[in-house]
Short mmCIF file of C-alpha atoms and ligand atoms in Angstrom, two decimals:
data_model
loop_
_atom_site.label_atom_id
_atom_site.label_comp_id
_atom_site.label_asym_id
_atom_site.label_seq_id
_atom_site.Cartn_x
_atom_site.Cartn_y
_atom_site.Cartn_z
CA MET A 1 -1.31 155.32 141.70
CA LYS A 2 1.54 155.98 139.10
CA ASP A 3 1.32 158.50 136.52
CA PRO A 4 0.22 156.72 133.12
CA VAL A 5 2.86 156.45 130.53
CA ARG A 6 1.84 156.55 126.86
CA ILE A 7 2.22 153.69 124.38
CA ALA A 8 2.08 154.44 120.90
CA ILE A 9 1.01 151.35 118.32
CA THR A 10 1.22 151.40 114.90
CA GLY A 11 -0.97 148.95 112.68
CA GLY A 12 -3.22 149.31 115.76
CA ALA A 13 -5.98 147.62 113.21
CA GLY A 14 -3.36 144.82 112.02
CA GLN A 15 -3.63 141.34 113.23
CA ILE A 16 -0.50 141.27 115.49
CA SER A 17 -1.92 144.53 116.94
CA TYR A 18 -5.27 142.59 117.65
CA SER A 19 -3.54 140.79 120.59
CA LEU A 20 -0.95 143.47 121.84
CA ILE A 21 -3.34 145.88 122.05
CA PHE A 22 -5.29 143.79 124.76
CA ARG A 23 -2.59 142.34 126.41
CA ILE A 24 -0.43 145.51 126.84
CA ALA A 25 -3.97 147.23 128.08
CA ALA A 26 -4.07 144.50 130.63
CA GLY A 27 -0.87 145.26 132.21
CA ASP A 28 1.35 142.29 130.42
CA MET A 29 4.11 144.89 129.48
CA LEU A 30 4.69 147.06 132.24
CA GLY A 31 3.09 145.32 135.25
CA PRO A 32 -0.22 145.54 137.05
CA ASP A 33 0.05 148.93 138.69
CA GLN A 34 1.12 151.01 135.73
CA PRO A 35 -1.42 153.10 133.93
CA VAL A 36 -1.48 153.44 130.09
CA ILE A 37 -2.48 155.77 127.56
CA LEU A 38 -2.72 153.99 124.50
CA GLN A 39 -1.73 155.66 121.15
CA LEU A 40 -3.00 153.95 118.21
CA LEU A 41 -1.62 154.56 114.38
CA GLU A 42 -3.15 153.53 110.87
CA ILE A 43 -3.27 154.73 107.47
CA PRO A 44 -6.45 156.08 106.55
CA GLN A 45 -8.18 153.54 104.75
CA ALA A 46 -8.20 151.26 108.23
CA MET A 47 -9.22 154.02 110.57
CA ASP A 48 -13.18 152.44 110.52
CA ALA A 49 -11.44 148.83 111.40
CA LEU A 50 -9.00 150.87 114.19
CA ASN A 51 -12.01 152.52 115.69
CA GLY A 52 -14.16 149.22 115.88
CA VAL A 53 -10.32 147.90 118.05
CA VAL A 54 -10.87 150.85 120.35
CA MET A 55 -14.88 150.32 121.04
CA GLU A 56 -13.67 146.81 121.79
CA VAL A 57 -10.93 147.80 124.06
CA ASN A 58 -13.57 150.34 125.48
CA ASP A 59 -15.91 147.53 126.19
CA CYS A 60 -13.09 145.67 128.35
CA ALA A 61 -13.59 148.62 131.00
CA PHE A 62 -9.33 147.39 131.39
CA PRO A 63 -8.38 149.58 134.87
CA LEU A 64 -4.91 150.42 133.42
CA VAL A 65 -6.11 152.56 130.23
CA GLN A 66 -6.62 155.86 131.11
CA ASP A 67 -6.83 157.06 127.29
CA ILE A 68 -7.01 155.78 123.61
CA VAL A 69 -6.27 158.05 120.99
CA ALA A 70 -6.86 156.72 117.60
CA THR A 71 -5.30 158.83 114.30
CA ASP A 72 -3.86 158.55 111.25
CA ASP A 73 -1.42 161.31 111.53
CA PRO A 74 1.85 160.02 113.05
CA ASN A 75 2.93 163.43 114.96
CA VAL A 76 -0.43 162.80 116.94
CA ALA A 77 0.15 159.01 117.67
CA PHE A 78 4.07 159.59 118.68
CA LYS A 79 3.20 163.14 120.77
CA ASP A 80 4.97 162.55 124.22
CA ALA A 81 5.03 158.46 123.72
CA ASP A 82 7.53 156.90 126.14
CA PHE A 83 6.70 153.33 124.42
CA ALA A 84 6.47 153.19 120.41
CA LEU A 85 5.99 149.64 118.91
CA LEU A 86 6.43 150.15 115.21
CA VAL A 87 4.06 146.85 114.19
CA GLY A 88 2.22 148.04 110.87
CA ALA A 89 4.02 147.88 107.69
CA ARG A 90 4.03 147.54 103.74
CA PRO A 91 3.46 143.42 103.06
CA ARG A 92 5.38 142.23 99.72
CA GLY A 93 2.57 142.94 97.18
CA PRO A 94 2.20 140.69 93.56
CA GLY A 95 5.48 141.09 91.58
CA MET A 96 7.44 143.03 94.31
CA GLU A 97 10.99 142.36 94.69
CA ARG A 98 12.78 142.62 97.65
CA LYS A 99 14.48 146.08 97.03
CA ASP A 100 10.73 147.41 96.43
CA LEU A 101 9.57 146.02 99.51
CA LEU A 102 12.66 147.91 101.36
CA GLU A 103 11.93 151.15 99.41
CA ALA A 104 8.41 150.81 100.11
CA ASN A 105 9.16 150.55 103.89
CA ALA A 106 11.68 153.09 103.60
CA ALA A 107 8.98 155.65 103.25
CA ILE A 108 7.18 154.64 105.95
CA PHE A 109 9.69 154.58 108.70
CA SER A 110 11.49 157.72 107.17
CA VAL A 111 8.25 159.54 108.01
CA GLN A 112 8.00 157.66 111.65
CA GLY A 113 11.29 158.38 112.26
CA LYS A 114 10.86 162.26 111.77
CA ALA A 115 7.52 161.92 113.91
CA LEU A 116 9.34 160.44 116.92
CA ASN A 117 11.99 162.64 116.52
CA ASP A 118 9.63 165.80 116.27
CA ASN A 119 7.23 164.40 119.14
CA ALA A 120 8.04 161.66 121.24
CA SER A 121 9.48 161.45 124.82
CA ARG A 122 12.97 162.28 124.59
CA ASN A 123 13.39 158.35 126.79
CA VAL A 124 11.18 156.68 124.05
CA ARG A 125 12.11 153.13 123.52
CA VAL A 126 11.69 152.02 120.12
CA LEU A 127 10.59 148.37 119.10
CA VAL A 128 10.30 148.13 115.25
CA VAL A 129 8.10 144.76 114.45
CA GLY A 130 7.05 145.86 110.85
CA ASN A 131 9.58 143.97 108.41
CA PRO A 132 12.34 143.93 107.13
CA ALA A 133 12.19 145.16 111.06
CA ASN A 134 16.03 145.54 111.27
CA THR A 135 16.51 147.80 108.27
CA ASN A 136 13.30 149.38 108.94
CA ALA A 137 14.51 150.31 112.41
CA LEU A 138 17.72 152.09 110.86
CA ILE A 139 15.69 154.04 109.00
CA ALA A 140 13.27 155.11 111.60
CA SER A 141 16.89 156.06 113.56
CA CYS A 142 18.59 157.90 110.70
CA ASN A 143 15.53 160.21 110.62
CA ALA A 144 15.29 160.74 113.94
CA PRO A 145 18.82 163.00 114.93
CA ASP A 146 17.71 164.39 118.27
CA LEU A 147 17.06 160.56 119.69
CA ASN A 148 20.21 158.19 120.98
CA PRO A 149 20.22 155.73 118.01
CA ARG A 150 20.50 153.02 121.11
CA GLN A 151 16.83 153.85 121.54
CA PHE A 152 15.88 152.10 118.01
CA THR A 153 15.83 148.07 118.51
CA ALA A 154 13.98 145.95 116.38
CA MET A 155 12.14 142.20 117.20
CA THR A 156 14.18 139.00 117.44
CA ARG A 157 12.41 137.88 120.63
CA LEU A 158 10.24 135.75 118.91
CA ASP A 159 13.19 133.85 117.11
CA HIS A 160 14.75 133.52 120.40
CA ASN A 161 11.58 132.74 122.05
CA ARG A 162 10.93 129.52 119.10
CA ALA A 163 14.36 128.29 120.01
CA LEU A 164 13.90 128.22 123.43
CA THR A 165 10.76 125.69 122.62
CA GLN A 166 12.46 123.88 120.28
CA LEU A 167 15.75 123.08 122.86
CA ALA A 168 13.66 122.51 125.89
CA GLN A 169 11.05 120.10 124.32
CA LYS A 170 14.33 118.00 122.30
CA THR A 171 15.84 117.76 125.51
CA GLY A 172 12.45 117.22 127.50
CA LYS A 173 13.16 120.23 129.78
CA ARG A 174 11.21 123.29 130.53
CA VAL A 175 12.12 126.70 128.57
CA THR A 176 12.66 127.87 132.17
CA ASP A 177 15.86 125.64 132.20
CA VAL A 178 17.39 126.93 129.50
CA ASP A 179 19.84 129.88 129.93
CA SER A 180 21.93 131.95 127.35
CA MET A 181 19.56 131.39 123.81
CA ILE A 182 21.22 133.84 121.06
CA ILE A 183 19.88 134.87 117.77
CA TRP A 184 22.60 137.18 115.97
CA GLY A 185 21.69 139.09 112.86
CA ASN A 186 18.71 139.74 110.75
CA HIS A 187 15.00 138.89 111.62
CA SER A 188 14.90 136.68 108.28
CA ALA A 189 16.40 132.92 107.07
CA THR A 190 19.68 134.19 107.20
CA GLN A 191 19.49 134.61 111.36
CA TYR A 192 21.67 132.48 113.37
CA PRO A 193 20.50 130.94 116.26
CA ASP A 194 23.70 130.08 118.30
CA LEU A 195 23.79 126.92 120.74
CA ALA A 196 27.30 126.98 121.47
CA HIS A 197 26.74 129.34 124.88
CA THR A 198 23.39 127.83 125.48
CA LYS A 199 22.47 125.43 129.04
CA VAL A 200 19.99 123.30 129.73
CA ALA A 201 19.17 122.91 133.52
CA GLY A 202 23.54 123.82 133.98
CA LYS A 203 24.63 121.94 131.46
CA PRO A 204 25.88 123.04 127.81
CA ALA A 205 23.21 122.04 125.37
CA PHE A 206 25.86 120.29 123.15
CA ASP A 207 26.16 117.75 125.99
CA LEU A 208 22.58 116.90 125.35
CA VAL A 209 22.09 117.31 121.71
CA GLU A 210 23.63 115.87 118.45
CA ARG A 211 25.41 118.29 116.09
CA ASP A 212 23.54 116.72 113.21
CA TRP A 213 20.36 117.66 115.11
CA TYR A 214 21.58 121.19 115.78
CA GLU A 215 23.19 121.99 112.24
CA ASN A 216 20.17 119.91 110.27
CA ASP A 217 17.00 120.55 112.23
CA PHE A 218 17.15 123.15 115.22
CA ILE A 219 18.94 125.84 113.30
CA PRO A 220 16.74 125.42 109.55
CA THR A 221 13.40 125.01 111.60
CA VAL A 222 14.14 128.26 113.66
CA GLN A 223 14.96 130.04 110.67
CA GLN A 224 11.72 129.07 108.57
CA ARG A 225 9.79 129.01 111.30
CA GLY A 226 7.25 131.99 109.76
CA ALA A 227 6.75 130.52 106.77
CA ALA A 228 5.77 127.22 108.32
CA ILE A 229 3.38 129.18 110.75
CA ILE A 230 1.87 130.56 107.40
CA LYS A 231 1.52 127.34 105.38
CA ALA A 232 -0.21 125.61 108.86
CA ARG A 233 -2.31 128.53 110.02
CA GLY A 234 -3.31 130.31 106.23
CA ALA A 235 -1.72 133.94 108.21
CA SER A 236 1.27 135.23 109.61
CA SER A 237 2.29 134.70 113.34
CA ALA A 238 0.19 137.32 115.24
CA ALA A 239 -0.36 135.99 118.92
CA SER A 240 3.01 134.89 119.20
CA ALA A 241 4.76 138.06 117.82
CA ALA A 242 2.70 140.36 119.99
CA SER A 243 4.02 138.46 123.14
CA SER A 244 7.26 138.61 121.91
CA ALA A 245 6.76 142.09 121.35
CA ILE A 246 5.72 142.28 125.05
CA ASP A 247 8.70 140.31 126.54
CA HIS A 248 11.36 142.81 124.61
CA MET A 249 9.60 145.65 125.86
CA ARG A 250 9.46 144.69 129.18
CA ASP A 251 12.76 143.09 129.79
CA TRP A 252 14.51 146.35 128.18
CA ALA A 253 12.07 148.65 130.55
CA LEU A 254 12.26 146.70 133.80
CA GLY A 255 15.13 144.24 133.52
CA THR A 256 15.64 140.89 133.47
CA ASP A 257 18.56 138.01 134.99
CA GLN A 258 18.07 136.16 131.58
CA VAL A 259 20.29 136.91 128.58
CA VAL A 260 17.88 137.73 126.12
CA SER A 261 18.12 138.63 122.21
CA MET A 262 17.56 142.30 120.60
CA ALA A 263 18.16 143.70 117.39
CA ILE A 264 20.05 146.74 118.23
CA PRO A 265 23.08 149.32 116.52
CA SER A 266 26.10 147.59 115.87
CA ASP A 267 28.75 149.39 118.03
CA GLY A 268 31.11 146.84 116.19
CA SER A 269 31.17 144.31 119.14
CA TYR A 270 31.86 140.58 117.67
CA GLY A 271 33.38 142.31 114.54
CA ILE A 272 29.88 143.36 113.19
CA ALA A 273 29.97 146.36 111.01
CA GLU A 274 29.01 148.99 113.46
CA GLY A 275 25.44 150.97 112.78
CA ILE A 276 23.40 148.08 111.24
CA ILE A 277 20.90 146.71 113.39
CA TYR A 278 22.02 143.50 114.24
CA SER A 279 20.88 141.21 116.75
CA TYR A 280 22.94 140.28 119.31
CA PRO A 281 22.79 138.70 123.33
CA VAL A 282 21.96 141.38 125.60
CA ARG A 283 21.47 142.13 129.42
CA CYS A 284 19.03 144.03 130.48
CA GLN A 285 19.21 145.98 133.28
CA ASN A 286 18.31 150.04 134.94
CA GLY A 287 16.38 150.37 131.79
CA ASP A 288 18.92 149.66 129.29
CA TYR A 289 20.71 146.70 127.65
CA GLU A 290 24.37 146.06 127.02
CA ILE A 291 25.72 143.57 124.73
CA VAL A 292 26.75 139.82 126.43
CA GLN A 293 30.81 140.48 125.71
CA GLY A 294 33.46 137.76 125.74
CA LEU A 295 32.16 135.01 124.18
CA GLU A 296 34.51 132.68 122.03
CA ILE A 297 33.12 132.34 118.47
CA ASP A 298 34.16 129.44 116.18
CA GLU A 299 34.44 129.00 112.50
CA PHE A 300 31.21 127.67 112.18
CA SER A 301 29.13 130.54 114.13
CA ARG A 302 31.88 133.05 112.40
CA ALA A 303 30.21 132.10 109.10
CA LYS A 304 26.96 132.26 109.98
CA MET A 305 27.21 135.53 111.88
CA LYS A 306 28.88 136.96 108.78
CA ALA A 307 26.34 135.56 105.90
CA THR A 308 23.26 137.15 108.44
CA GLU A 309 25.44 140.45 109.01
CA ASP A 310 26.33 140.64 104.74
CA GLU A 311 22.47 140.53 103.82
CA LEU A 312 22.09 143.70 106.44
CA ARG A 313 24.58 145.37 105.10
CA GLU A 314 23.22 145.15 101.67
CA GLU A 315 19.87 146.20 102.82
CA ARG A 316 21.45 149.12 104.34
CA ALA A 317 23.11 149.52 100.70
CA ALA A 318 19.86 149.17 98.92
CA VAL A 319 17.98 152.16 101.21
CA GLU A 320 21.55 154.66 101.41
CA HIS A 321 20.02 156.98 99.90
CA LEU A 322 17.12 157.36 102.40
CA LEU A 323 19.48 157.56 105.41
CA GLY A 324 19.44 161.20 105.52
P1 NAI B 1 -1.26 142.81 109.05
O1 NAI B 1 -0.96 143.32 107.68
O2 NAI B 1 -2.18 142.04 109.63
O3 NAI B 1 -1.46 144.38 109.49
C1 NAI B 1 -0.41 145.84 109.43
C2 NAI B 1 -1.55 147.07 109.61
O4 NAI B 1 -0.36 147.85 109.57
C3 NAI B 1 -2.50 147.15 108.55
O5 NAI B 1 -3.85 147.58 109.41
C4 NAI B 1 -2.20 148.16 108.06
O6 NAI B 1 -2.97 149.04 107.48
C5 NAI B 1 -1.28 148.74 108.89
N1 NAI B 1 -0.13 150.18 108.39
C6 NAI B 1 0.26 149.79 107.27
N2 NAI B 1 1.11 150.63 106.94
C7 NAI B 1 1.10 151.49 107.77
C8 NAI B 1 1.48 153.18 108.22
N3 NAI B 1 2.33 153.71 107.29
N4 NAI B 1 1.65 153.93 109.16
C9 NAI B 1 0.40 152.65 110.22
N5 NAI B 1 0.13 151.52 110.11
C10 NAI B 1 0.14 151.08 108.71
O7 NAI B 1 0.10 142.99 109.29
P2 NAI B 1 0.57 141.76 111.02
O8 NAI B 1 0.36 140.41 110.65
O9 NAI B 1 -0.04 142.90 112.28
O10 NAI B 1 1.92 142.29 110.96
C11 NAI B 1 2.55 143.80 111.13
C12 NAI B 1 4.33 143.56 110.67
O11 NAI B 1 4.79 142.44 111.82
C13 NAI B 1 4.56 142.98 108.87
O12 NAI B 1 5.19 143.73 108.88
C14 NAI B 1 4.89 141.48 109.28
O13 NAI B 1 6.02 141.05 108.71
C15 NAI B 1 5.67 141.54 110.79
N6 NAI B 1 5.99 140.49 111.62
C16 NAI B 1 7.41 140.52 112.30
C17 NAI B 1 7.78 139.66 112.99
C18 NAI B 1 9.31 139.95 113.84
O14 NAI B 1 9.66 138.68 114.27
N7 NAI B 1 9.66 140.73 113.82
C19 NAI B 1 6.52 138.44 113.65
C20 NAI B 1 5.78 138.37 112.60
C21 NAI B 1 5.19 139.63 111.80
#
């Protein structure tokens, strides 16, 4: 049996975690032979609810779960953590402007960044799910000077997966026939789902779908999918978000042949401002990720990539004073 790995999950009593924790415990993230220690963080008011979740995980008698820690102290939750899934965040309240939301979350993610810096494994892999995810990841990273910024990522895999299914359904193929899907930029309505490099069963996507469908149906459907789920379900996406978080971490840790989308610190590739957490097409191998280089970018794509970059630069400017 392998040694257990420590997986910290914040917002442990929330709706995404109610799916995420059980799937990780079942081995969906790191495989059926990798024991885990779950380290769950909540705010003090939600500790009763978190203890209820812990009771349920115990009641599943998962063979891979070696221990569960439930705490409201980030220093305890992140102690020696090998993986950290930062799901808990402050939702937008009545009358809250975008700037207020950014600031409220900046307060949370600066504390958690420091706690990761002081306590986590030096190889910790961090995925921020809680919104605004890209900028929250930036704040956490800036508050963790002893960790490599590349260890901090944000989730656009749900957008990527949504785009895969939209294209597969449109072309009458399966998601496994789709290759090189790309989400550029922010996990927000400015994100750019790009089909210019995508193939379906070996053929360029643009040979199979109309430009009009791409620009006026596909792109807005993927960009607005979160709002459509809220309208239909009366609650935001939860199980699909959890599933995509698992995909993101599994591929990062274990590798994949597929091109996947991850929001990562920009190194200036494709002319994007260095340092912002921007979603790129990446390949994951040997526990690391690399940006897919050399893609030709036409004028249409350039404008869309720039619009979502501009939004991320504005978000960064709004929290500049908290970036340490
Ligand atoms: P939720 O409101 O059901 O759960 C959030 C939990 O986080 C709550 O239990 C809350 O008490 C906890 N929390 C708040 N502040 C915390 C802190 N400082 N430390 C620890 N825990 C804290 O929300 P849900 O549905 O689980 O979503 C979580 C976040 O994920 C939201 O910000 C949501 O917008 C975001 N999200 C991101 C997606 C993505 O693709 N990146 C997709 C779907 C949701």
